[in-house]
Amino acid sequence: IVQSLIKSMKTRDFSSEKQINKMVKMAVQFGQKLGLPQSRLDDLEMLCQFHDLGIVSIPEEILLKPGKLTQEEYKEIQGHCEIGYRIALSVADLAPIADLILKHHEWWNGQGYPLALKGDEIPLESRILAIVDAFDAMTGIRPFRKKLTTDEALNELKKFSGEQFDPDLVSVFIDLAGEF
């Protein structure tokens, strides 16, 4: 089941296997820097691989749309967290990270989705992934915007520190960025 899900995600996601491996490396180094035990590092690695599991339910014309999404299309994209959560709960190997999948788009200031959690209400692994995923998205090629340099992406993380991202974690990530 897990291999089938991976194959399905690969056909619908912008991330290549190389990009996923890069995200895993960044997230694990980040978690190690924070002193996470191996079990949580393992969950973080799996979260990097499956956080967008729910994307398999989003129509391709929305995923690949080059222009701005309508409000309805954006709501459909937002639903991928809950769909991924439900899928993960139904697969024994992924069930331990289901809650992390659900909460990976929550914002530090409570303006994220789907639960509008705030600050430390958001699991640490989801907060780590939010930073790593944003950095990867900004420095990678996407059909809907231009690629940013590492410095530009780090500046964006700083800009949204305390709003979208945990400010303490952003500082740690920026310190680690030279090692990626």
Short mmCIF file of C-alpha atoms in Angstrom, two decimals:
data_model
loop_
_atom_site.label_atom_id
_atom_site.label_comp_id
_atom_site.label_asym_id
_atom_site.label_seq_id
_atom_site.Cartn_x
_atom_site.Cartn_y
_atom_site.Cartn_z
CA ILE A 1 0.00 0.00 0.00
CA VAL A 2 2.78 2.42 0.93
CA GLN A 3 4.65 1.76 -2.34
CA SER A 4 1.43 2.28 -4.29
CA LEU A 5 0.85 5.59 -2.51
CA ILE A 6 4.41 6.69 -3.27
CA LYS A 7 3.93 5.89 -6.95
CA SER A 8 0.64 7.76 -7.05
CA MET A 9 2.15 10.80 -5.30
CA LYS A 10 5.09 10.90 -7.73
CA THR A 11 2.73 11.37 -10.67
CA ARG A 12 0.92 14.29 -9.02
CA ASP A 13 3.57 16.12 -7.04
CA PHE A 14 6.21 18.63 -8.09
CA SER A 15 8.85 17.03 -5.90
CA SER A 16 11.29 14.60 -7.45
CA GLU A 17 12.85 11.78 -5.47
CA LYS A 18 16.01 13.90 -5.32
CA GLN A 19 14.07 16.82 -3.81
CA ILE A 20 12.36 14.56 -1.26
CA ASN A 21 15.75 13.15 -0.26
CA LYS A 22 17.07 16.71 0.11
CA MET A 23 14.09 17.62 2.31
CA VAL A 24 14.64 14.51 4.42
CA LYS A 25 18.32 15.39 4.85
CA MET A 26 17.49 18.98 5.86
CA ALA A 27 14.71 17.94 8.24
CA VAL A 28 16.76 15.21 9.92
CA GLN A 29 19.76 17.53 10.39
CA PHE A 30 17.36 20.14 11.76
CA GLY A 31 15.84 17.59 14.16
CA GLN A 32 19.27 16.39 15.25
CA LYS A 33 20.30 19.97 15.97
CA LEU A 34 17.22 20.24 18.18
CA GLY A 35 18.15 17.02 19.99
CA LEU A 36 15.19 14.93 18.85
CA PRO A 37 15.41 11.21 19.69
CA GLN A 38 15.74 8.72 16.83
CA SER A 39 12.06 7.74 16.93
CA ARG A 40 11.01 11.35 16.26
CA LEU A 41 13.69 11.71 13.56
CA ASP A 42 12.22 8.61 11.90
CA ASP A 43 8.74 10.18 12.04
CA LEU A 44 10.15 13.41 10.61
CA GLU A 45 11.72 11.49 7.73
CA MET A 46 8.44 9.75 6.97
CA LEU A 47 6.57 13.06 7.28
CA CYS A 48 8.83 14.60 4.62
CA GLN A 49 7.97 11.75 2.28
CA PHE A 50 4.21 11.70 2.90
CA HIS A 51 3.13 15.18 4.06
CA ASP A 52 1.38 15.86 0.75
CA LEU A 53 -0.26 12.44 0.55
CA GLY A 54 -3.68 14.04 0.18
CA ILE A 55 -2.57 15.72 -3.04
CA VAL A 56 -3.55 12.51 -4.85
CA SER A 57 -7.17 13.68 -4.60
CA ILE A 58 -6.63 17.13 -6.16
CA PRO A 59 -7.49 17.46 -9.87
CA GLU A 60 -4.46 17.89 -12.10
CA GLU A 61 -5.85 21.05 -13.71
CA ILE A 62 -5.71 22.72 -10.29
CA LEU A 63 -2.27 21.35 -9.37
CA LEU A 64 -0.72 22.44 -12.65
CA LYS A 65 -2.60 25.71 -13.09
CA PRO A 66 -0.02 28.35 -14.04
CA GLY A 67 -2.03 31.35 -12.85
CA LYS A 68 -3.68 32.38 -9.63
CA LEU A 69 -6.10 29.90 -8.08
CA THR A 70 -9.74 30.81 -7.51
CA GLN A 71 -11.00 30.78 -3.93
CA GLU A 72 -12.75 27.45 -4.60
CA GLU A 73 -9.58 25.92 -6.07
CA TYR A 74 -7.55 27.12 -3.10
CA LYS A 75 -10.05 25.53 -0.68
CA GLU A 76 -9.75 22.27 -2.61
CA ILE A 77 -5.94 22.40 -2.28
CA GLN A 78 -6.28 23.11 1.45
CA GLY A 79 -8.31 19.92 1.81
CA HIS A 80 -5.23 17.82 1.06
CA CYS A 81 -4.18 17.93 4.74
CA GLU A 82 -7.37 16.29 5.95
CA ILE A 83 -7.45 13.80 3.09
CA GLY A 84 -3.82 12.86 3.72
CA TYR A 85 -4.64 12.48 7.42
CA ARG A 86 -7.49 10.06 6.67
CA ILE A 87 -5.40 8.05 4.21
CA ALA A 88 -2.49 7.85 6.68
CA LEU A 89 -4.80 6.64 9.46
CA SER A 90 -5.90 3.78 7.23
CA VAL A 91 -2.32 2.56 6.57
CA ALA A 92 -0.63 1.01 9.61
CA ASP A 93 2.86 2.19 8.61
CA LEU A 94 1.68 5.80 8.22
CA ALA A 95 -0.76 6.03 11.13
CA PRO A 96 1.94 7.32 13.55
CA ILE A 97 2.40 10.45 11.41
CA ALA A 98 -1.26 11.06 10.48
CA ASP A 99 -1.64 13.89 13.01
CA LEU A 100 1.58 15.51 11.73
CA ILE A 101 0.26 15.36 8.16
CA LEU A 102 -2.99 17.00 9.26
CA LYS A 103 -1.15 19.89 10.93
CA HIS A 104 1.70 20.64 8.51
CA HIS A 105 0.03 23.80 7.13
CA GLU A 106 -0.77 25.37 10.49
CA TRP A 107 0.82 28.79 11.05
CA TRP A 108 2.61 30.01 14.15
CA ASN A 109 0.13 32.91 14.46
CA GLY A 110 -2.96 30.70 14.14
CA GLN A 111 -3.82 31.74 10.58
CA GLY A 112 -3.01 28.36 8.99
CA TYR A 113 -5.27 25.45 8.16
CA PRO A 114 -7.18 23.22 8.71
CA LEU A 115 -7.49 23.69 12.51
CA ALA A 116 -6.15 27.25 13.02
CA LEU A 117 -3.72 26.01 15.68
CA LYS A 118 -1.27 28.51 17.14
CA GLY A 119 2.29 28.38 18.46
CA ASP A 120 3.19 25.30 20.46
CA GLU A 121 -0.22 23.75 19.74
CA ILE A 122 1.37 22.74 16.44
CA PRO A 123 3.51 19.61 16.77
CA LEU A 124 7.24 20.31 16.55
CA GLU A 125 7.70 17.97 13.58
CA SER A 126 4.98 19.82 11.65
CA ARG A 127 6.67 23.16 12.45
CA ILE A 128 10.02 21.80 11.25
CA LEU A 129 8.47 20.47 8.05
CA ALA A 130 6.73 23.80 7.39
CA ILE A 131 10.10 25.55 7.27
CA VAL A 132 11.89 22.85 5.29
CA ASP A 133 9.01 22.49 2.82
CA ALA A 134 8.72 26.26 2.30
CA PHE A 135 12.46 26.57 1.74
CA ASP A 136 12.40 23.67 -0.73
CA ALA A 137 9.39 25.10 -2.57
CA MET A 138 10.94 28.56 -2.82
CA THR A 139 14.29 27.28 -4.10
CA GLY A 140 12.76 24.71 -6.45
CA ILE A 141 11.08 25.09 -9.82
CA ARG A 142 7.28 25.41 -9.75
CA PRO A 143 4.93 26.16 -12.67
CA PHE A 144 3.30 29.07 -10.82
CA ARG A 145 6.36 31.15 -9.79
CA LYS A 146 10.06 31.73 -10.29
CA LYS A 147 12.77 29.97 -8.31
CA LEU A 148 14.42 31.99 -5.52
CA THR A 149 18.07 31.92 -4.52
CA THR A 150 19.02 30.46 -1.15
CA ASP A 151 19.51 33.95 0.30
CA GLU A 152 16.16 35.16 -1.04
CA ALA A 153 14.41 32.10 0.43
CA LEU A 154 16.10 32.59 3.82
CA ASN A 155 15.00 36.23 3.77
CA GLU A 156 11.41 35.09 3.11
CA LEU A 157 11.60 32.72 6.07
CA LYS A 158 12.83 35.62 8.24
CA LYS A 159 10.06 37.84 6.89
CA PHE A 160 7.38 35.34 7.92
CA SER A 161 9.06 34.33 11.17
CA GLY A 162 6.58 34.75 14.01
CA GLU A 163 3.71 34.80 11.54
CA GLN A 164 3.80 31.63 9.46
CA PHE A 165 6.84 30.01 11.06
CA ASP A 166 8.10 29.39 14.60
CA PRO A 167 10.65 32.22 15.07
CA ASP A 168 13.02 30.13 17.20
CA LEU A 169 13.05 27.35 14.61
CA VAL A 170 13.65 29.80 11.76
CA SER A 171 16.78 31.03 13.56
CA VAL A 172 18.06 27.47 13.96
CA PHE A 173 17.29 26.68 10.30
CA ILE A 174 19.13 29.77 9.08
CA ASP A 175 22.17 28.77 11.15
CA LEU A 176 22.06 25.30 9.57
CA ALA A 177 21.39 26.48 6.00
CA GLY A 178 25.07 26.58 5.09
CA GLU A 179 25.30 22.83 5.76
CA PHE A 180 22.59 21.86 3.25
#
